[in-house]
Amino acid sequence: RLQYEQARDKVIKKMAENIPEILVDELKNADINRRVNTLELTDNQGENLTFVLTLHDGSKCELVVNELQIEMLARAIIHAINNAEMRELALRIT
């Protein structure tokens, strides 16, 4: 358990150092074609989760998330929603 927590903390620190700043204006004026319409879990074998995101323009992107990244990813999503002043959405998903 301790080894897992140390590995997770290392990954979280590395991810936190690389989170880009997003401004409210960027979210309000985002390209609609880059918006995610659907999120589908396509693989959950081993230590990674693989998701396919279908964008508004029909293109697809694959996102692979290691189990050590899940906690930080959730924190980043909530932080981004709060920064975008979308409090109602943040309350619905927490």
JSON list of C-alpha atoms in Angstrom, two decimals:
[
{"chain": "A", "resi": 1, "resn": "ARG", "atom": "CA", "xyz": [0.00, 0.00, 0.00]},
{"chain": "A", "resi": 2, "resn": "LEU", "atom": "CA", "xyz": [2.80, 2.42, 0.90]},
{"chain": "A", "resi": 3, "resn": "GLN", "atom": "CA", "xyz": [4.55, 1.72, -2.41]},
{"chain": "A", "resi": 4, "resn": "TYR", "atom": "CA", "xyz": [1.32, 2.43, -4.31]},
{"chain": "A", "resi": 5, "resn": "GLU", "atom": "CA", "xyz": [0.78, 5.71, -2.43]},
{"chain": "A", "resi": 6, "resn": "GLN", "atom": "CA", "xyz": [4.36, 6.83, -3.09]},
{"chain": "A", "resi": 7, "resn": "ALA", "atom": "CA", "xyz": [4.02, 6.05, -6.80]},
{"chain": "A", "resi": 8, "resn": "ARG", "atom": "CA", "xyz": [0.65, 7.83, -6.93]},
{"chain": "A", "resi": 9, "resn": "ASP", "atom": "CA", "xyz": [2.04, 10.91, -5.17]},
{"chain": "A", "resi": 10, "resn": "LYS", "atom": "CA", "xyz": [4.94, 11.07, -7.63]},
{"chain": "A", "resi": 11, "resn": "VAL", "atom": "CA", "xyz": [2.55, 10.89, -10.59]},
{"chain": "A", "resi": 12, "resn": "ILE", "atom": "CA", "xyz": [0.24, 13.51, -9.05]},
{"chain": "A", "resi": 13, "resn": "LYS", "atom": "CA", "xyz": [3.15, 15.90, -8.51]},
{"chain": "A", "resi": 14, "resn": "LYS", "atom": "CA", "xyz": [4.34, 15.47, -12.11]},
{"chain": "A", "resi": 15, "resn": "MET", "atom": "CA", "xyz": [0.83, 16.00, -13.49]},
{"chain": "A", "resi": 16, "resn": "ALA", "atom": "CA", "xyz": [0.25, 19.08, -11.31]},
{"chain": "A", "resi": 17, "resn": "GLU", "atom": "CA", "xyz": [3.40, 20.66, -12.71]},
{"chain": "A", "resi": 18, "resn": "ASN", "atom": "CA", "xyz": [2.06, 20.26, -16.25]},
{"chain": "A", "resi": 19, "resn": "ILE", "atom": "CA", "xyz": [-1.57, 21.40, -15.96]},
{"chain": "A", "resi": 20, "resn": "PRO", "atom": "CA", "xyz": [-2.06, 24.31, -18.37]},
{"chain": "A", "resi": 21, "resn": "GLU", "atom": "CA", "xyz": [-3.85, 27.44, -17.23]},
{"chain": "A", "resi": 22, "resn": "ILE", "atom": "CA", "xyz": [-7.26, 27.83, -18.84]},
{"chain": "A", "resi": 23, "resn": "LEU", "atom": "CA", "xyz": [-9.02, 31.18, -18.80]},
{"chain": "A", "resi": 24, "resn": "VAL", "atom": "CA", "xyz": [-12.79, 31.63, -18.50]},
{"chain": "A", "resi": 25, "resn": "ASP", "atom": "CA", "xyz": [-12.78, 33.45, -21.84]},
{"chain": "A", "resi": 26, "resn": "GLU", "atom": "CA", "xyz": [-11.17, 30.43, -23.52]},
{"chain": "A", "resi": 27, "resn": "LEU", "atom": "CA", "xyz": [-13.98, 28.21, -22.28]},
{"chain": "A", "resi": 28, "resn": "LYS", "atom": "CA", "xyz": [-16.73, 30.64, -23.21]},
{"chain": "A", "resi": 29, "resn": "ASN", "atom": "CA", "xyz": [-15.34, 31.02, -26.74]},
{"chain": "A", "resi": 30, "resn": "ALA", "atom": "CA", "xyz": [-14.20, 27.44, -27.27]},
{"chain": "A", "resi": 31, "resn": "ASP", "atom": "CA", "xyz": [-14.40, 25.87, -30.72]},
{"chain": "A", "resi": 32, "resn": "ILE", "atom": "CA", "xyz": [-17.65, 23.91, -30.70]},
{"chain": "A", "resi": 33, "resn": "ASN", "atom": "CA", "xyz": [-16.09, 21.26, -32.95]},
{"chain": "A", "resi": 34, "resn": "ARG", "atom": "CA", "xyz": [-13.60, 20.39, -30.18]},
{"chain": "A", "resi": 35, "resn": "ARG", "atom": "CA", "xyz": [-16.32, 19.79, -27.59]},
{"chain": "A", "resi": 36, "resn": "VAL", "atom": "CA", "xyz": [-16.77, 16.25, -26.33]},
{"chain": "A", "resi": 37, "resn": "ASN", "atom": "CA", "xyz": [-20.14, 14.72, -27.20]},
{"chain": "A", "resi": 38, "resn": "THR", "atom": "CA", "xyz": [-19.53, 11.25, -25.80]},
{"chain": "A", "resi": 39, "resn": "LEU", "atom": "CA", "xyz": [-17.02, 9.52, -23.58]},
{"chain": "A", "resi": 40, "resn": "GLU", "atom": "CA", "xyz": [-16.79, 5.73, -23.83]},
{"chain": "A", "resi": 41, "resn": "LEU", "atom": "CA", "xyz": [-14.67, 3.38, -21.75]},
{"chain": "A", "resi": 42, "resn": "THR", "atom": "CA", "xyz": [-13.20, 0.96, -24.29]},
{"chain": "A", "resi": 43, "resn": "ASP", "atom": "CA", "xyz": [-10.61, -0.92, -22.24]},
{"chain": "A", "resi": 44, "resn": "ASN", "atom": "CA", "xyz": [-10.09, -1.39, -18.52]},
{"chain": "A", "resi": 45, "resn": "GLN", "atom": "CA", "xyz": [-7.54, -4.18, -18.49]},
{"chain": "A", "resi": 46, "resn": "GLY", "atom": "CA", "xyz": [-4.47, -3.88, -16.32]},
{"chain": "A", "resi": 47, "resn": "GLU", "atom": "CA", "xyz": [-3.32, -0.58, -14.89]},
{"chain": "A", "resi": 48, "resn": "ASN", "atom": "CA", "xyz": [-4.76, 1.63, -17.64]},
{"chain": "A", "resi": 49, "resn": "LEU", "atom": "CA", "xyz": [-8.23, 2.79, -18.60]},
{"chain": "A", "resi": 50, "resn": "THR", "atom": "CA", "xyz": [-8.74, 3.64, -22.26]},
{"chain": "A", "resi": 51, "resn": "PHE", "atom": "CA", "xyz": [-11.49, 6.06, -23.26]},
{"chain": "A", "resi": 52, "resn": "VAL", "atom": "CA", "xyz": [-12.65, 7.15, -26.69]},
{"chain": "A", "resi": 53, "resn": "LEU", "atom": "CA", "xyz": [-13.92, 10.71, -26.85]},
{"chain": "A", "resi": 54, "resn": "THR", "atom": "CA", "xyz": [-16.21, 11.57, -29.76]},
{"chain": "A", "resi": 55, "resn": "LEU", "atom": "CA", "xyz": [-16.00, 15.25, -30.56]},
{"chain": "A", "resi": 56, "resn": "HIS", "atom": "CA", "xyz": [-18.77, 17.47, -31.90]},
{"chain": "A", "resi": 57, "resn": "ASP", "atom": "CA", "xyz": [-17.26, 17.38, -35.40]},
{"chain": "A", "resi": 58, "resn": "GLY", "atom": "CA", "xyz": [-17.38, 13.56, -35.38]},
{"chain": "A", "resi": 59, "resn": "SER", "atom": "CA", "xyz": [-13.66, 12.98, -34.91]},
{"chain": "A", "resi": 60, "resn": "LYS", "atom": "CA", "xyz": [-12.49, 10.64, -32.18]},
{"chain": "A", "resi": 61, "resn": "CYS", "atom": "CA", "xyz": [-9.65, 10.94, -29.68]},
{"chain": "A", "resi": 62, "resn": "GLU", "atom": "CA", "xyz": [-8.26, 8.20, -27.48]},
{"chain": "A", "resi": 63, "resn": "LEU", "atom": "CA", "xyz": [-7.38, 8.96, -23.87]},
{"chain": "A", "resi": 64, "resn": "VAL", "atom": "CA", "xyz": [-5.36, 6.48, -21.81]},
{"chain": "A", "resi": 65, "resn": "VAL", "atom": "CA", "xyz": [-5.39, 7.06, -18.05]},
{"chain": "A", "resi": 66, "resn": "ASN", "atom": "CA", "xyz": [-3.17, 5.11, -15.69]},
{"chain": "A", "resi": 67, "resn": "GLU", "atom": "CA", "xyz": [-4.77, 4.14, -12.37]},
{"chain": "A", "resi": 68, "resn": "LEU", "atom": "CA", "xyz": [-2.23, 6.35, -10.60]},
{"chain": "A", "resi": 69, "resn": "GLN", "atom": "CA", "xyz": [-3.55, 9.37, -12.54]},
{"chain": "A", "resi": 70, "resn": "ILE", "atom": "CA", "xyz": [-7.26, 9.01, -11.73]},
{"chain": "A", "resi": 71, "resn": "GLU", "atom": "CA", "xyz": [-7.29, 11.03, -8.51]},
{"chain": "A", "resi": 72, "resn": "MET", "atom": "CA", "xyz": [-5.39, 13.95, -10.05]},
{"chain": "A", "resi": 73, "resn": "LEU", "atom": "CA", "xyz": [-7.51, 13.86, -13.20]},
{"chain": "A", "resi": 74, "resn": "ALA", "atom": "CA", "xyz": [-10.68, 14.12, -11.11]},
{"chain": "A", "resi": 75, "resn": "ARG", "atom": "CA", "xyz": [-9.18, 17.04, -9.15]},
{"chain": "A", "resi": 76, "resn": "ALA", "atom": "CA", "xyz": [-8.19, 18.80, -12.37]},
{"chain": "A", "resi": 77, "resn": "ILE", "atom": "CA", "xyz": [-11.67, 18.42, -13.86]},
{"chain": "A", "resi": 78, "resn": "ILE", "atom": "CA", "xyz": [-13.35, 19.81, -10.73]},
{"chain": "A", "resi": 79, "resn": "HIS", "atom": "CA", "xyz": [-10.82, 22.65, -10.55]},
{"chain": "A", "resi": 80, "resn": "ALA", "atom": "CA", "xyz": [-11.45, 23.54, -14.21]},
{"chain": "A", "resi": 81, "resn": "ILE", "atom": "CA", "xyz": [-15.21, 23.54, -13.69]},
{"chain": "A", "resi": 82, "resn": "ASN", "atom": "CA", "xyz": [-14.87, 25.79, -10.65]},
{"chain": "A", "resi": 83, "resn": "ASN", "atom": "CA", "xyz": [-12.53, 28.14, -12.53]},
{"chain": "A", "resi": 84, "resn": "ALA", "atom": "CA", "xyz": [-15.08, 28.34, -15.33]},
{"chain": "A", "resi": 85, "resn": "GLU", "atom": "CA", "xyz": [-17.60, 29.55, -12.75]},
{"chain": "A", "resi": 86, "resn": "MET", "atom": "CA", "xyz": [-19.84, 26.54, -13.40]},
{"chain": "A", "resi": 87, "resn": "ARG", "atom": "CA", "xyz": [-20.64, 25.89, -9.74]},
{"chain": "A", "resi": 88, "resn": "GLU", "atom": "CA", "xyz": [-23.96, 24.17, -10.46]},
{"chain": "A", "resi": 89, "resn": "LEU", "atom": "CA", "xyz": [-22.23, 21.58, -12.65]},
{"chain": "A", "resi": 90, "resn": "ALA", "atom": "CA", "xyz": [-19.51, 21.04, -10.05]},
{"chain": "A", "resi": 91, "resn": "LEU", "atom": "CA", "xyz": [-22.14, 20.36, -7.38]},
{"chain": "A", "resi": 92, "resn": "ARG", "atom": "CA", "xyz": [-23.96, 17.86, -9.61]},
{"chain": "A", "resi": 93, "resn": "ILE", "atom": "CA", "xyz": [-20.86, 15.74, -10.26]},
{"chain": "A", "resi": 94, "resn": "THR", "atom": "CA", "xyz": [-19.37, 15.70, -6.76]}
]
